[in-house]
Amino acid sequence: MRLLLRSTAVPAALVLALLPGAALAAETPAAPGTASGTASGFTITDPRIKESSGLAASRIHPGVYWTHNDSDDGPYVYAVDSATGKTVARLTLTGIGTPRDVEAISLGPDGQLYLGDIGDNKDGTWDHVWIYRFQEPKELGDRTVAAEQFTVAYADGPRNAEALMVHPVTGRVYIASKNEQGGGLYEGPERLSADGRNVFRRVAEVPWVTDGAFSPDGTRLTLRGYLTARTYAWKDGRPEGPGERVDAPWQGQAESVTYTPDGRTLMFGAEGANSRVVAVPVAPAAAASDPARSPAPRQPGGAPTGSAGAQGAPAGQDSGSFTKGALVLAAGTALVLAGRRLFRRRKA
């Protein structure tokens, strides 16, 4: 989803000045993962990819990531080689209608890619959205591929969404809606049907989400927003607990996340020309049981309880200094929301 345009943008420098440590994160290129076998970040160099809104790691082409633009690009999906940042394939989808607002991509256990045309720039005015499914090609290169189109509706009415995740074991599709006050996680039917509507039902509450990804073994779900990311244990088809905070990078128009095929690294992407994909090593599973790393319980409205603020106070940090950090984080969030509302009015 386009959030920051030239005429409506919140000045990036102002947001960076308000967010503690954000300037350093924005200006410093991602370093290779420090853990053995973790992936390195890369820059998408293809000038055609200006609004990368989703990422999916290929399982049959090592080091290749599938991505796509937001709206106004057409039925195209790109394969980017992380070793060079160059596009090694552009797929043109056939057998579908005209894409409206493509926001996410995910790879299923069946070896097929699922493309989520699920955005709604007017915040839930379209009574249906679409998912396109097609086989990941065994050979890379520009080609035309046939895709299936599935119509999607939500049981509780239309809404905006930017995150689509296919569970790597069950193959079930999930969508996370996007809302400033907190969204919902929606579960699709056991199998998608090309006949009629596929009704997605709300199964959990989630924060403001711009993308999400399951770990390759299906035991964790990571959801990201513009400012934060969290990883949840996944059990019995639901996320458990408040989740654990992930040290996601500050990327401005933060739009995408995926796991590497080995599950050791999270790859975070953003919109913009020559956008950077940042590699963040996955914390050991044992860290989830470490009280110093565990986030504070969340209130019904989505904010943690107590005085820790939106992120949860780091161990050893005094409450006064953290309160200041929470205030400037809130100010940065307010600026992003203000820009979004202004853009929505211009778009309407």
XYZ file of C-alpha atoms in Angstrom:
348
model
C 0.000 0.000 0.000
C 1.338 3.426 -0.881
C 1.651 5.464 2.248
C 4.168 8.201 1.621
C 3.941 10.273 -1.558
C 5.864 13.405 -2.409
C 2.932 15.698 -1.735
C 1.718 13.900 1.384
C 4.832 12.371 2.880
C 5.787 12.732 6.486
C 9.406 13.948 6.296
C 11.609 10.916 6.843
C 14.219 12.963 8.649
C 11.627 14.136 11.177
C 10.440 10.603 11.888
C 14.029 9.404 12.205
C 14.791 12.191 14.622
C 11.895 11.102 16.828
C 12.651 7.393 16.906
C 15.512 6.296 19.187
C 18.234 4.598 17.159
C 16.187 4.789 13.970
C 18.680 6.931 12.073
C 21.439 4.416 12.678
C 19.244 1.528 11.573
C 18.127 3.375 8.456
C 21.561 4.461 7.319
C 23.619 1.393 8.177
C 23.501 -1.413 5.559
C 22.563 -4.797 6.919
C 25.540 -6.928 7.796
C 25.634 -10.655 7.103
C 24.134 -12.797 9.828
C 26.529 -13.552 12.618
C 25.215 -17.039 13.276
C 26.627 -19.851 11.185
C 24.638 -20.306 7.994
C 22.545 -17.160 8.277
C 21.849 -15.176 5.123
C 23.042 -11.708 4.155
C 20.932 -8.739 3.180
C 20.829 -7.363 -0.351
C 19.570 -4.438 -2.423
C 16.921 -4.853 -5.123
C 18.458 -3.111 -8.141
C 15.773 -3.618 -10.810
C 14.338 -0.144 -11.629
C 10.974 -1.773 -12.394
C 10.631 -2.825 -8.746
C 9.771 0.426 -6.998
C 7.106 -0.802 -4.563
C 8.259 -4.200 -3.340
C 5.360 -5.196 -1.083
C 5.994 -8.882 -0.418
C 8.802 -11.430 -0.155
C 8.891 -15.210 -0.428
C 12.064 -17.290 -0.325
C 12.341 -19.880 -3.078
C 12.873 -23.479 -1.976
C 14.166 -24.771 -5.311
C 16.380 -21.835 -6.303
C 18.846 -21.141 -3.463
C 19.250 -17.464 -2.617
C 16.327 -16.365 -4.814
C 13.424 -14.297 -3.443
C 10.082 -13.687 -5.129
C 8.632 -10.190 -4.913
C 6.102 -7.947 -6.627
C 5.082 -4.325 -6.831
C 2.081 -2.777 -5.148
C -0.744 -1.439 -7.344
C -0.436 -0.120 -10.920
C 2.151 -2.625 -12.147
C 0.184 -5.422 -13.778
C 0.206 -9.227 -13.343
C 3.955 -9.497 -12.720
C 6.077 -11.342 -10.176
C 9.864 -10.971 -9.988
C 12.613 -13.363 -8.879
C 15.596 -11.555 -7.359
C 19.003 -13.162 -6.790
C 20.184 -12.135 -3.325
C 23.833 -12.612 -4.332
C 23.632 -9.778 -6.875
C 20.327 -7.980 -6.232
C 19.449 -8.490 -9.878
C 16.200 -9.834 -11.315
C 16.640 -13.320 -12.763
C 13.012 -13.847 -13.838
C 9.841 -11.881 -14.434
C 6.657 -13.916 -14.552
C 3.558 -12.672 -16.324
C 0.411 -14.247 -14.906
C -2.415 -15.286 -17.212
C -5.894 -16.618 -16.493
C -6.678 -13.874 -13.957
C -8.340 -10.474 -14.061
C -6.589 -7.137 -13.663
C -4.782 -6.988 -10.300
C -6.099 -4.225 -8.055
C -3.821 -3.900 -5.005
C -1.309 -6.742 -4.667
C 0.206 -6.759 -1.192
C 1.689 -10.146 -0.290
C 3.234 -13.359 -1.576
C 3.773 -16.718 0.129
C 5.004 -20.148 -0.887
C 2.882 -23.160 0.043
C 3.936 -26.745 0.793
C 2.592 -27.726 -2.609
C 5.370 -25.733 -4.302
C 2.919 -23.118 -5.479
C 3.165 -19.377 -4.937
C 0.145 -17.548 -3.529
C -0.190 -13.888 -4.483
C -2.508 -11.790 -2.326
C -4.456 -9.086 -4.169
C -5.895 -8.137 -0.777
C -5.183 -4.439 -0.247
C -7.939 -1.862 0.018
C -6.751 1.745 0.009
C -10.201 2.913 1.127
C -10.096 0.778 4.278
C -12.632 -1.917 3.578
C -14.935 -0.815 0.792
C -14.469 -3.757 -1.577
C -16.767 -6.668 -0.800
C -14.233 -9.165 -2.124
C -10.524 -9.509 -2.869
C -8.491 -12.146 -4.706
C -5.724 -14.677 -4.288
C -3.776 -15.914 -7.314
C -1.967 -19.268 -7.213
C 0.626 -20.607 -9.615
C 3.438 -23.149 -9.646
C 6.927 -21.907 -8.868
C 8.862 -22.508 -12.120
C 11.698 -25.013 -12.017
C 13.741 -22.899 -14.404
C 14.315 -19.173 -14.035
C 13.825 -16.670 -16.825
C 11.107 -14.384 -18.154
C 8.010 -16.396 -18.969
C 4.221 -16.494 -18.927
C 2.589 -18.757 -16.353
C -1.017 -19.819 -15.874
C -2.564 -18.916 -12.527
C -5.765 -19.802 -10.679
C -7.869 -17.011 -9.234
C -9.747 -17.356 -5.937
C -12.348 -14.893 -4.669
C -12.073 -14.054 -0.966
C -14.590 -12.477 1.420
C -14.402 -11.954 5.186
C -17.081 -13.338 7.477
C -17.314 -10.028 9.371
C -17.265 -7.699 6.380
C -14.755 -5.980 4.072
C -11.414 -4.755 5.385
C -7.963 -3.691 4.325
C -5.133 -6.240 4.508
C -1.498 -6.501 3.491
C -0.356 -9.833 4.960
C -1.029 -13.286 3.506
C 0.636 -16.393 4.928
C 0.386 -20.009 3.772
C 1.139 -22.548 6.499
C 4.096 -24.674 5.331
C 2.631 -27.925 6.710
C -1.148 -27.730 6.373
C -1.250 -25.481 3.309
C -3.994 -23.382 4.906
C -4.065 -19.708 3.946
C -4.238 -16.922 6.535
C -4.709 -13.181 6.074
C -3.953 -10.486 8.664
C -5.999 -7.329 8.338
C -4.385 -3.918 8.764
C -5.832 -1.449 11.228
C -4.305 1.319 13.316
C -6.127 0.110 16.439
C -5.217 -3.534 15.819
C -6.319 -6.002 13.180
C -7.469 -9.583 12.989
C -5.974 -12.853 11.816
C -8.313 -14.591 9.383
C -8.301 -18.291 8.557
C -9.305 -19.495 5.118
C -11.104 -22.738 4.324
C -9.143 -25.970 4.472
C -8.822 -25.847 0.691
C -9.405 -22.861 -1.567
C -12.100 -23.229 -4.204
C -12.158 -21.499 -7.580
C -15.989 -21.714 -7.525
C -17.774 -19.082 -5.475
C -16.338 -17.155 -2.529
C -13.819 -18.414 -0.017
C -14.924 -17.079 3.362
C -12.130 -16.193 5.791
C -13.050 -16.170 9.493
C -11.418 -14.160 12.275
C -9.519 -16.425 14.686
C -7.223 -14.055 16.602
C -6.422 -10.422 17.310
C -3.163 -9.015 15.949
C -1.397 -5.621 15.992
C -1.028 -3.264 13.032
C 0.398 -5.608 10.367
C 1.951 -4.948 6.955
C 3.211 -8.495 6.330
C 3.789 -11.848 7.958
C 5.497 -15.207 7.491
C 5.479 -18.677 8.993
C 8.749 -20.340 9.947
C 9.588 -23.225 7.574
C 8.613 -25.827 10.187
C 5.296 -24.057 10.857
C 5.870 -23.611 14.597
C 6.188 -19.810 14.567
C 4.440 -16.877 12.948
C 6.193 -13.531 12.546
C 4.129 -10.401 11.926
C 5.632 -7.011 11.115
C 4.334 -3.458 10.990
C 5.919 -0.132 10.123
C 7.712 0.186 13.459
C 7.793 -3.239 15.136
C 7.715 -6.984 14.565
C 6.728 -9.899 16.807
C 7.075 -13.677 16.608
C 4.324 -15.890 18.029
C 4.369 -19.571 18.867
C 1.910 -21.365 16.568
C -0.156 -24.190 18.037
C -3.388 -25.832 16.939
C -3.913 -23.331 14.165
C -3.597 -20.248 16.369
C -0.892 -17.853 17.579
C -0.148 -18.232 21.292
C 0.464 -15.492 23.840
C 1.603 -11.918 23.307
C 4.535 -12.905 21.105
C 8.190 -12.019 21.380
C 9.599 -8.766 20.067
C 11.894 -9.077 17.048
C 14.690 -6.577 16.456
C 13.289 -5.546 13.095
C 15.090 -2.737 11.250
C 13.655 0.737 10.771
C 12.808 0.888 7.043
C 10.293 3.705 6.653
C 7.765 2.107 4.286
C 8.276 -1.336 5.853
C 6.220 -3.778 3.802
C 7.520 -7.341 3.774
C 9.066 -10.217 5.701
C 9.968 -13.840 5.002
C 12.065 -16.603 6.527
C 15.031 -18.114 4.752
C 14.400 -21.769 3.819
C 16.533 -22.997 6.721
C 14.553 -20.886 9.207
C 17.681 -19.243 10.644
C 17.103 -15.742 9.307
C 14.262 -13.283 8.829
C 14.458 -11.108 5.728
C 12.783 -7.684 6.036
C 11.948 -5.650 2.933
C 10.551 -2.215 2.104
C 9.118 -0.192 -0.752
C 11.137 2.301 -2.774
C 13.660 2.308 -5.592
C 16.809 0.316 -4.790
C 15.182 -0.902 -1.598
C 17.240 -2.815 0.913
C 16.309 -6.276 2.202
C 17.720 -6.611 5.710
C 18.743 -9.951 7.242
C 18.031 -10.485 10.948
C 19.188 -13.767 12.553
C 16.373 -15.615 14.301
C 16.753 -15.718 18.077
C 17.131 -19.209 19.588
C 13.862 -20.753 20.663
C 15.115 -20.815 24.255
C 15.040 -17.014 24.302
C 11.256 -17.125 24.417
C 11.439 -18.528 27.942
C 13.913 -15.899 29.112
C 12.007 -13.380 31.280
C 14.431 -10.627 30.304
C 13.428 -11.020 26.650
C 9.732 -11.715 27.098
C 7.386 -8.801 26.321
C 4.883 -7.453 28.811
C 1.299 -8.797 28.672
C -0.894 -6.889 26.245
C -4.059 -5.033 27.145
C -7.221 -5.615 25.086
C -6.393 -2.525 23.016
C -3.028 -4.007 22.040
C -0.616 -2.023 24.247
C 1.478 -3.805 26.882
C 0.361 -3.414 30.466
C 2.371 -1.557 33.085
C 4.842 1.234 32.411
C 6.928 -0.560 29.805
C 5.201 1.103 26.837
C 4.717 -0.184 23.335
C 7.907 -2.188 23.076
C 8.333 -3.588 26.600
C 11.157 -2.138 28.695
C 14.540 -3.696 28.015
C 16.227 -5.315 30.970
C 18.197 -2.882 33.102
C 16.595 0.245 31.659
C 15.097 2.669 34.151
C 11.426 3.538 33.768
C 12.072 7.255 33.327
C 14.328 6.900 30.299
C 12.038 4.308 28.800
C 9.028 6.578 29.247
C 10.814 9.188 27.155
C 11.520 6.575 24.514
C 7.893 5.518 24.497
C 6.793 9.132 24.057
C 9.000 9.753 21.043
C 7.953 6.404 19.570
C 4.331 7.440 19.986
C 5.102 10.759 18.293
C 6.691 8.958 15.365
C 3.690 6.659 15.085
C 1.367 9.663 15.143
C 3.269 11.233 12.245
C 2.981 8.049 10.201
C -0.747 7.837 10.911
C -1.238 11.491 10.030
C 0.469 10.974 6.692
C -1.646 7.908 6.046
C -4.902 9.738 6.765
C -3.881 12.664 4.588
C -3.009 10.311 1.761
C -6.363 8.553 2.155
C -8.208 11.833 1.767
C -6.172 12.726 -1.327
C -6.764 9.254 -2.778
C -10.506 9.477 -2.204
